[in-house]
XYZ file of C-alpha atoms in Angstrom:
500
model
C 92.783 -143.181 -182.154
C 90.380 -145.220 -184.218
C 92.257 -148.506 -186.066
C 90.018 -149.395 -188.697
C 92.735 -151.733 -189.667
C 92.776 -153.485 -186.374
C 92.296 -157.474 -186.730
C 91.163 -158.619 -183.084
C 92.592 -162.025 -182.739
C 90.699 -162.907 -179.303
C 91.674 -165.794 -176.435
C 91.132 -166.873 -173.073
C 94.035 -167.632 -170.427
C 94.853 -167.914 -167.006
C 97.604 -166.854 -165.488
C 99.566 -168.766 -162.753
C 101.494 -167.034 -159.658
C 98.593 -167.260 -157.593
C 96.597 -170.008 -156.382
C 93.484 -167.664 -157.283
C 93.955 -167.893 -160.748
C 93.509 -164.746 -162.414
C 91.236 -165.090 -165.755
C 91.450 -162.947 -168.914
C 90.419 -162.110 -172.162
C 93.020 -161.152 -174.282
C 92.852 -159.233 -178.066
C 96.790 -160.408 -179.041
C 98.642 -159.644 -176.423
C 96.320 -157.532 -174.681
C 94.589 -158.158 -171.139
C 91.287 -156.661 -172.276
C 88.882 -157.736 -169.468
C 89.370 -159.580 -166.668
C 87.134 -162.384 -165.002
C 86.495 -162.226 -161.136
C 84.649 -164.100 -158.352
C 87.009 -162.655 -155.674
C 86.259 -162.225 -152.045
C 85.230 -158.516 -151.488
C 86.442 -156.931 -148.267
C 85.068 -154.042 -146.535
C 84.286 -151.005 -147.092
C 83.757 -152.129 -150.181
C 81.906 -155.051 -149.370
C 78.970 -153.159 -147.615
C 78.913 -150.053 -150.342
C 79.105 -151.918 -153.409
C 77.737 -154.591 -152.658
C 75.051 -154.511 -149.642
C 77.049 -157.242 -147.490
C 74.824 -159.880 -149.828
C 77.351 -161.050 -151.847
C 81.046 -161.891 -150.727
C 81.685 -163.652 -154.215
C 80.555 -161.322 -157.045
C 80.551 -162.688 -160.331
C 82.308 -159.659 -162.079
C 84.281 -158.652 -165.215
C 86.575 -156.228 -164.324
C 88.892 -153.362 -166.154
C 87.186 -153.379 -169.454
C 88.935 -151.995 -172.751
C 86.945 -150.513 -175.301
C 89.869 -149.914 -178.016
C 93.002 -151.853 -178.435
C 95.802 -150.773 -176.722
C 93.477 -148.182 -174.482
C 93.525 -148.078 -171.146
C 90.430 -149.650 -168.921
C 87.224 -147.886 -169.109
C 85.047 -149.647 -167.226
C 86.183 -150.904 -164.153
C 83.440 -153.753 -163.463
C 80.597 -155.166 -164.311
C 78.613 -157.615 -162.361
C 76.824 -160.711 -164.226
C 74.199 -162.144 -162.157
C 70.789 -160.849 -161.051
C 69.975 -159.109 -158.067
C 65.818 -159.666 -156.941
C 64.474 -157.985 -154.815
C 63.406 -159.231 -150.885
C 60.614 -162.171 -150.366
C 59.268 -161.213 -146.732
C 58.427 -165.220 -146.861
C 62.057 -166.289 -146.430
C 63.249 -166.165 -142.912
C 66.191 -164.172 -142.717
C 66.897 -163.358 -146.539
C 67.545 -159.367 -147.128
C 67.884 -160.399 -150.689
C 68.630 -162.609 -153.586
C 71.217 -162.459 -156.251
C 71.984 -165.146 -158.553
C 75.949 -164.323 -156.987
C 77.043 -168.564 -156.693
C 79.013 -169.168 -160.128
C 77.830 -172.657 -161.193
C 79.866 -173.010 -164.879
C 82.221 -171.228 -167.160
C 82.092 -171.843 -170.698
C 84.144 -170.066 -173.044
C 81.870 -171.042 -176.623
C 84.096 -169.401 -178.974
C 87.652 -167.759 -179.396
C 88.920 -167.357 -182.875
C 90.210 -163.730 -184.975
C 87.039 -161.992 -184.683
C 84.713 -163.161 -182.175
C 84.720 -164.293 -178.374
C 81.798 -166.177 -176.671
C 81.728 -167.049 -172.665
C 78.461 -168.142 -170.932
C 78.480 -167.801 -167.331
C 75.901 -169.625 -165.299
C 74.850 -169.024 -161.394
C 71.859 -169.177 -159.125
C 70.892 -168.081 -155.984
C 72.249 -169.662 -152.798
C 68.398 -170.850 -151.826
C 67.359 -172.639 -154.870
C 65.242 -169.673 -156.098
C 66.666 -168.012 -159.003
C 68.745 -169.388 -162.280
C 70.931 -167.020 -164.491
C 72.845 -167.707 -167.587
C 74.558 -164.901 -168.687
C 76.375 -165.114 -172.221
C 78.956 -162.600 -173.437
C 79.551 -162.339 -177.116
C 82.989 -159.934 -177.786
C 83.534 -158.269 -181.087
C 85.521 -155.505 -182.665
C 83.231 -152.457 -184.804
C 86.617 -151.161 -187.105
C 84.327 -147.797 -188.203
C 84.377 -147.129 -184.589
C 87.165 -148.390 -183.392
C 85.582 -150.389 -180.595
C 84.808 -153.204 -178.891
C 81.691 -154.409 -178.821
C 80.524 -156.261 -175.487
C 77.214 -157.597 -175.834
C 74.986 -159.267 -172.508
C 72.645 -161.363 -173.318
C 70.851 -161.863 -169.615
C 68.032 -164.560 -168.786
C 66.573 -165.375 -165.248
C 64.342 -168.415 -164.357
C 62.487 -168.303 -161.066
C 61.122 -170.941 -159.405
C 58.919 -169.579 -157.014
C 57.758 -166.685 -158.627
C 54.830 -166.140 -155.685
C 57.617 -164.938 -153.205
C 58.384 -162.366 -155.535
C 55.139 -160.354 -155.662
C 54.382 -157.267 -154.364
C 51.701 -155.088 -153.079
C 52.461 -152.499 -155.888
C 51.655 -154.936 -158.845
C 55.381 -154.452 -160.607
C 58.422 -155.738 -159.460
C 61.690 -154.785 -160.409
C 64.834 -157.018 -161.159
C 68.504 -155.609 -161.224
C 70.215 -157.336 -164.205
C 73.311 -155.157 -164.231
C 75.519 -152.282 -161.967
C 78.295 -151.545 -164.256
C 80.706 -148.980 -162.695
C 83.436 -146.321 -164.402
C 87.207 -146.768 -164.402
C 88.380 -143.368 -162.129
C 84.976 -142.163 -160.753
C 84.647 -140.868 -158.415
C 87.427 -138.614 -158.506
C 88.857 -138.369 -154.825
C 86.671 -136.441 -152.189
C 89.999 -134.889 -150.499
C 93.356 -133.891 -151.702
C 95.864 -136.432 -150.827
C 99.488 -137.976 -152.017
C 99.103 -139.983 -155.701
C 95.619 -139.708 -156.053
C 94.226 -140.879 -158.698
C 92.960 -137.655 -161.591
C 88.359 -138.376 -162.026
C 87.532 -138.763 -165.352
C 84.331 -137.061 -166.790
C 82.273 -134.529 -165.070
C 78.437 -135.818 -166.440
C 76.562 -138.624 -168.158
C 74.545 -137.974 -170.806
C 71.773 -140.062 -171.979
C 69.034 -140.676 -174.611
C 65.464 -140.797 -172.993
C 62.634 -142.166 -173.977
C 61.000 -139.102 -174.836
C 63.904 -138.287 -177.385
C 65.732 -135.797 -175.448
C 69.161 -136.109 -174.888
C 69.300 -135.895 -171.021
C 72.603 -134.452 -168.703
C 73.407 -136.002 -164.710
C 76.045 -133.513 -163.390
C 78.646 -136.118 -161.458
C 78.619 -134.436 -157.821
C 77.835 -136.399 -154.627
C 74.210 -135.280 -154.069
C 71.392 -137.755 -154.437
C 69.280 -135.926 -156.247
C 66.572 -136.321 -158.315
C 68.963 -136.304 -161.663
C 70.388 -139.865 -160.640
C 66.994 -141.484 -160.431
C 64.196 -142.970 -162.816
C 66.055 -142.560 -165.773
C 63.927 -144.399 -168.617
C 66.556 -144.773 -171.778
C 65.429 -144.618 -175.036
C 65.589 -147.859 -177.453
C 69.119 -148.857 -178.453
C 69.611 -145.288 -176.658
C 72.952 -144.636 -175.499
C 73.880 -143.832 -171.705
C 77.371 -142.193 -171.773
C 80.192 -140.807 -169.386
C 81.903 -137.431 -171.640
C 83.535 -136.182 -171.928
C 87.502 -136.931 -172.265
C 89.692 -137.047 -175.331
C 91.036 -140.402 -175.159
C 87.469 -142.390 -174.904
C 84.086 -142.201 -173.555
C 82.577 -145.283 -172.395
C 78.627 -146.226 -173.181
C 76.031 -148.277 -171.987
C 73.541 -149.130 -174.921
C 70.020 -150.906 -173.851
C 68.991 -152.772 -176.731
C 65.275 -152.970 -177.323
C 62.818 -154.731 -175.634
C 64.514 -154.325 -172.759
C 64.899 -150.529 -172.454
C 61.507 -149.831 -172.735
C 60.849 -151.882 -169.360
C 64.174 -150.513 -167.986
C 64.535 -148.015 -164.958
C 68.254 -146.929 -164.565
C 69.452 -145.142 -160.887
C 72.667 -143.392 -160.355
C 74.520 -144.224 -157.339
C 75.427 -141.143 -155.329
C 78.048 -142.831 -153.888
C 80.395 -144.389 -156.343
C 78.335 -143.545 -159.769
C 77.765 -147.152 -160.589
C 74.549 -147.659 -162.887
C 71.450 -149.733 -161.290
C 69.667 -151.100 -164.223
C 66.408 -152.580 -163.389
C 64.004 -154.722 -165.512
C 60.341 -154.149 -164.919
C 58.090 -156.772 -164.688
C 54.579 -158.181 -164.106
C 53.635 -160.830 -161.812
C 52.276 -162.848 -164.539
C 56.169 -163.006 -166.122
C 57.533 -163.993 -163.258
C 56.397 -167.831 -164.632
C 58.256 -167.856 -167.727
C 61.674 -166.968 -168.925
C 63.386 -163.136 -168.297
C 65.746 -162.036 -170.586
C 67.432 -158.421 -170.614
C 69.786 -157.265 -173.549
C 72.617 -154.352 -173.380
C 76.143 -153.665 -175.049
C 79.025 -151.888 -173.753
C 80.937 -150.092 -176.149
C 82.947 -146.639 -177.337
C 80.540 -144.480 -179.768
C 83.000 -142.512 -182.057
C 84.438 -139.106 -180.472
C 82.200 -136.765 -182.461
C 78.825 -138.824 -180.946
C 80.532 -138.339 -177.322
C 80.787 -134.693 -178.232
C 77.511 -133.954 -179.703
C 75.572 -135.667 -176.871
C 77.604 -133.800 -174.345
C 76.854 -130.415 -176.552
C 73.519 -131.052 -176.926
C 72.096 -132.409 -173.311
C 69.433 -130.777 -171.145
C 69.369 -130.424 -167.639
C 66.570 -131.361 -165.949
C 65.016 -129.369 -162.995
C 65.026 -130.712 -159.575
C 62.130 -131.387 -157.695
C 60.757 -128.700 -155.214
C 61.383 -129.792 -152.534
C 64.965 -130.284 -153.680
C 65.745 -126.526 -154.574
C 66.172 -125.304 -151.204
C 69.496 -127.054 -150.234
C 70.573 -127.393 -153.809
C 73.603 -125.575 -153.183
C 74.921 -125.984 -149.900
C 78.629 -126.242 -148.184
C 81.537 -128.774 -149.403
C 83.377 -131.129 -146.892
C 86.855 -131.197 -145.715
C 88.951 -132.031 -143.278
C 89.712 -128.576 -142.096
C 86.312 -126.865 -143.002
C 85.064 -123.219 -142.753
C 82.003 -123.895 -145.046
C 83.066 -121.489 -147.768
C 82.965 -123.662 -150.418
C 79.918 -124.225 -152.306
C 78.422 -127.646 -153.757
C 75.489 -127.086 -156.346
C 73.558 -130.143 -156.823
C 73.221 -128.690 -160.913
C 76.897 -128.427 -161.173
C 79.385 -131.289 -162.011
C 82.651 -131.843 -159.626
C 85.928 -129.902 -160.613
C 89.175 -131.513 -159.827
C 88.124 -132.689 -156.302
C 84.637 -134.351 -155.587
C 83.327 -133.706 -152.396
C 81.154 -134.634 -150.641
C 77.856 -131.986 -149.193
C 76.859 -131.445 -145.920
C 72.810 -132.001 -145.997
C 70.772 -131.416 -143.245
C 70.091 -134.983 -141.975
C 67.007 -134.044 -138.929
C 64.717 -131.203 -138.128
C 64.343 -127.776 -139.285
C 65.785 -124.667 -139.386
C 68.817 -125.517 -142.168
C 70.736 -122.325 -143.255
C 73.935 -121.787 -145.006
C 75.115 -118.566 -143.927
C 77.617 -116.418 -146.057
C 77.277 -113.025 -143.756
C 78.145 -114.177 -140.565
C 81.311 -116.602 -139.281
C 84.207 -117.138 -136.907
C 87.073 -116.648 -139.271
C 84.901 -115.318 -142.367
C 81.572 -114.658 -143.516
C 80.477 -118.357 -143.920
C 79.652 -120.776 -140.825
C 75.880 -123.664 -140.795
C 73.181 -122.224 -138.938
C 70.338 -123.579 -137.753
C 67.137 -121.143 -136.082
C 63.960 -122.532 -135.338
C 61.393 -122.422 -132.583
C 60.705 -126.260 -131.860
C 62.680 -128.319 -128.959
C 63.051 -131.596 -131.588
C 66.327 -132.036 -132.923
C 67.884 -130.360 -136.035
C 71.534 -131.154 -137.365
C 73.803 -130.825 -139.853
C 75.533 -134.079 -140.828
C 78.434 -135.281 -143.323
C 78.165 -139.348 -143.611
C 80.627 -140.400 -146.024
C 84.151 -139.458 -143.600
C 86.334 -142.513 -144.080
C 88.492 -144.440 -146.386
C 85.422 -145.423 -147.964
C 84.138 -142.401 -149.291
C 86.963 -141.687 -151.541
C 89.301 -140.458 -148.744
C 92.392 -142.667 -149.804
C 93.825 -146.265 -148.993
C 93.187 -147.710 -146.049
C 95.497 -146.533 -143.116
C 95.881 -148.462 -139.379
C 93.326 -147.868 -137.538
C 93.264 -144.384 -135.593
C 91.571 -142.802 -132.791
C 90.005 -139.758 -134.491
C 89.324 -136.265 -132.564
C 86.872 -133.852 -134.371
C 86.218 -130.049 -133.302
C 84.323 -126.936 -134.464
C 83.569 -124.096 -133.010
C 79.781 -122.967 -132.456
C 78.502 -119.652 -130.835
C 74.584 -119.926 -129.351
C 71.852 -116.898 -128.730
C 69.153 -118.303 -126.773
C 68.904 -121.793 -127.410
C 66.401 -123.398 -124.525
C 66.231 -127.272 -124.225
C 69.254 -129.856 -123.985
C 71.340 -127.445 -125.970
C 73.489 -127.117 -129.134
C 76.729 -129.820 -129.783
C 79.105 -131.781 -132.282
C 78.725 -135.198 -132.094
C 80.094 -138.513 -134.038
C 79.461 -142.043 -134.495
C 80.823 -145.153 -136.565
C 78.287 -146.497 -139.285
C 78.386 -149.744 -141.374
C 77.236 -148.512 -144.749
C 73.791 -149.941 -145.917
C 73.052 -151.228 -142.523
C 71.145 -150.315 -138.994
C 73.472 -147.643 -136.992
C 74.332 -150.314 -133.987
C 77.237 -148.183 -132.924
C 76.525 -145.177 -130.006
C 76.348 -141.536 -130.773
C 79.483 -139.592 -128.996
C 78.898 -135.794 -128.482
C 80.675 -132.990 -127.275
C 79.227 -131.022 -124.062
C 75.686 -128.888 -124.870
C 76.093 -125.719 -125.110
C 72.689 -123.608 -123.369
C 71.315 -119.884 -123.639
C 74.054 -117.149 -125.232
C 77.684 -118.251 -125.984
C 80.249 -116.779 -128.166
C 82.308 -118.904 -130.394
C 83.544 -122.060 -128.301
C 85.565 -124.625 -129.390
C 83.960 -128.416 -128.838
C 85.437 -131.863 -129.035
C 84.585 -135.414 -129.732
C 87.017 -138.188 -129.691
C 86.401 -141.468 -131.421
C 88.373 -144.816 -130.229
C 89.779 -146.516 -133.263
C 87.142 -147.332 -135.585
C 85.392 -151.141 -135.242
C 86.465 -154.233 -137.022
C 83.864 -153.486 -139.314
C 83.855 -150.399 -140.874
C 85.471 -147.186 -141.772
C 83.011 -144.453 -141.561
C 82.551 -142.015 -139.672
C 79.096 -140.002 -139.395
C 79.529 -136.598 -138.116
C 76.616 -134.463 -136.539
C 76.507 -130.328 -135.995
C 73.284 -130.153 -133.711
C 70.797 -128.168 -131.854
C 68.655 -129.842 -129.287
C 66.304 -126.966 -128.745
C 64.811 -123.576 -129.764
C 67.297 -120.917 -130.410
C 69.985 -120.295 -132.991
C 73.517 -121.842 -133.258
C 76.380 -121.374 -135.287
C 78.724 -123.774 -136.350
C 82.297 -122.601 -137.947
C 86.325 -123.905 -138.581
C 85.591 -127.733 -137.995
C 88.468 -130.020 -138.113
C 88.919 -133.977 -138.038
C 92.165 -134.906 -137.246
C 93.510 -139.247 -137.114
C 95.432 -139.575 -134.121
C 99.111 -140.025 -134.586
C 98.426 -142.890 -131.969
C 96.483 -146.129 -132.577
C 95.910 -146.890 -129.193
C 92.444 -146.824 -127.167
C 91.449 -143.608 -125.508
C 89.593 -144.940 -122.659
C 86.203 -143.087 -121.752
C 85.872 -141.705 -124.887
C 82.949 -143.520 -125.637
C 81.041 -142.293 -122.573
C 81.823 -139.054 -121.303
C 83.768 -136.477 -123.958
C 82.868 -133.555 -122.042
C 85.961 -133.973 -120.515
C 88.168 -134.015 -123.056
C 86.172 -131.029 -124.332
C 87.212 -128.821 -121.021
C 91.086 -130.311 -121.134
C 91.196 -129.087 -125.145
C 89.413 -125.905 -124.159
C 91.762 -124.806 -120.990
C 94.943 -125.685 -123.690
C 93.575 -124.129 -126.498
């Protein structure tokens, strides 16, 4: 409810009880947003944040009304460029290594912090100030970056393509995405699209679904354009790129966790001089949320898109009934799609299954390799808390006609996210020539120190046809190791099958 008698009285503090002090901005009594350089464990670590930076500068659970609930769950402050093939070893550089803290100004009506960082070579300088106010006709706060960069070897920065392109921001949503499975007290998603003002005037809709489509990228925002998540009754929060900077800004939706990439474009020639980007975070007024949410267009994916636009949902116990349209937001659960991930011969069938019309396909006449694949199985794709660490055992069942070469299989492997696969493919025994529906099995050892995912594979090695149907991934009650897993689960494939 809008309080357009509201009088923000704003302040910093710390609070003790921990010897990592937490830091807040307060409206009253409020916490309204929190400060954070904390140490960022995995998964999140390697999703989020690329494994580049264990320290993000951040300010976390934002409030856009007082006495609301958080809205924006984070929002880094430093700048992310892009990699300099001239540094040995560097995958990137962020401006991530907090240098000061200065809170400028905390009285009734206005709060002023300027955060400064660099880079942890010497190449980059940010200052970062954050100027808080209170709009009483809306009934919001008003969070207003003002971002600058200096570089001071601008020459490792160019690229063959002319333009480079800086990340100033990634700010993320409080309850997206909604959880990917049913489990105990999960958390309820908020919002099923974003909605945005282009620069060409239109007012532009992004379904929220796990696809990475064409929607989520190159999104060009319109001047002092909003960029909104609608719609739910109790607040919608907005990004608002403020001039200059929106007409050089490229915006990309994460598929994974919705967070927004906001890039600055730039010429070499800038690189020498001062970079400044300019954006607000705020809560436009409920009839704004619900015009722009009435009023968006949805843009037409690319051809080559179209023909797997609509393709099976994952779960746990999965017969490949349920549909995920790449045009179509989430509803109640968010799951994730299975994409074909190698080869040819992709086809969703709905006339022909094990235990009902619906089971993957793939046909084709080539000997390459064509699969199936679901990459996002773990407590990192939305999955729930972390549990002890589980041996996991995965089967399907999968009928052949005629399949020539090394043959059709399930198969499984661990995966740091946003990093080279260093961990072996396990698969089930190859199945060859005609076989009716047969039940296969892979068995994963309790995952790695390192990650959480799990990447799993439905496969044909071959020319033929295959059928895949009723797969289920099941954590082992046990934590212990399975020895020989790793190497040789065609036996545990026959043992299953003779019990099954």
């Amino acid at each position: 409810m809008i309080s357009k008698d509201h009088k923000p009285e704003f302040s910093w503090r710390i609070h003790g009880s921990t010897v990592n002090h937490e830091q807040w901005i307060y409206d009253h009594d409020d916490p309204i947003a929190r400060f954070d350089t904390a140490f960022v464990e995995q998964p999140e670590q390697s999703l989020r944040y690329f494994n580049l930076t264990p320290r993000p500068i951040v300010l976390r659970r934002l409030k856009l009304s007082p006495r609301g609930r958080p809205l924006i769950e984070g929002v880094q402050l430093y700048w992310v460029l892009r990699r300099s093939a001239t540094i040995a070893g560097a995958r990137a550089i962020a401006t991530d290594r907090l240098s000061d803290l200065r809170i400028e100004a905390e009285d009734s009506d206005r709060f002023k912090m300027t955060i400064e960082s660099r880079d942890v070579y010497g190449m980059a300088i940010s200052k970062r100030t954050i100027s808080l106010t209170y709009d009483r006709e809306l009934g919001s706060y008003i969070y207003d970056f003002l971002c600058t960069l200096e570089v001071s070897s601008p020459e490792e920065f160019y690229s063959p393509k002319g333009e480079v392109i800086f990340e100033y921001s990634d700010p993320w949503f409080s309850d997206l995405p909604a959880p990917s499975i049913a489990f105990p007290g999960a958390w309820k998603g908020r919002y099923q699209r974003f909605v945005y003002e282009a620069q060409d005037g239109e007012i532009i809709q992004v379904p929220i679904n796990h696809f990475p489509s064409s929607h989520k990228s190159n999104i060009r925002p319109r001047e002092n354009g909003l960029f909104a998540a609608v719609y739910e009754a109790d607040g919608n929060p907005a990004l608002q790129i403020l001039g200059e900077t929106a007409r050089r800004s490229v915006i990309s939706i994460c598929p994974w966790g919705y967070d927004v990439h906001m890039g600055l474009i730039l010429k070499p020639e800038e690189l020498s001089s001062p970079i400044e980007a300019k954006f607000r975070i705020l809560q436009p007024s409920d009839d704004s949320a619900k015009r722009m949410a009435s009023l968006a267009r949805l843009r037409s994916l690319k051809a080559d898109e179209a023909p797997f636009s609509v393709v099976p949902a994952y779960s746990r116990r999965c017969s490949f009934e349920i549909p995920c349209d790449a045009n179509k937001p989430y509803q109640g659960i968010d799951p994730w799609p299975w994409i074909p991930l190698a080869g040819k011969g992709h086809i969703w069938e709905t006339k022909e299954g094990r235990s009902d019309g619906y089971s993957l396909k793939i046909e084709k006449e080539d000997y390459g390799l064509s699969q199936w694949g679901i990459q996002h199985e773990g407590s990192g794709g939305w999955m729930g808390p972390w549990i002890p660490r589980r041996a996991v055992r995965i089967s399907c069942f999968i009928k052949t006609k005629d399949v020539e070469g090394p043959g059709s299989s399930i198969a499984a492997r661990y995966n740091i996210p946003n990093e080279p696969d260093v961990y072996p493919i396990v698969s089930s025994r190859k199945l060859q020539g005609t076989n009716d529906w047969t039940r296969l099995f892979v068995t994963l050892e309790p995952a790695p120190e390192e990650t959480y995912f799990i990447h799993i594979f439905l496969r044909q090695e071959g020319r033929g046809t295959t059928w895949f149907d009723d797969l289920e991934v099941e954590y082992l009650k046990d934590g212990l190791s399975m020895a020989g897993k790793w190497n040789n689960s065609s036996i545990e494939d026959r043992r299953m099958e003779n019990g099954r």
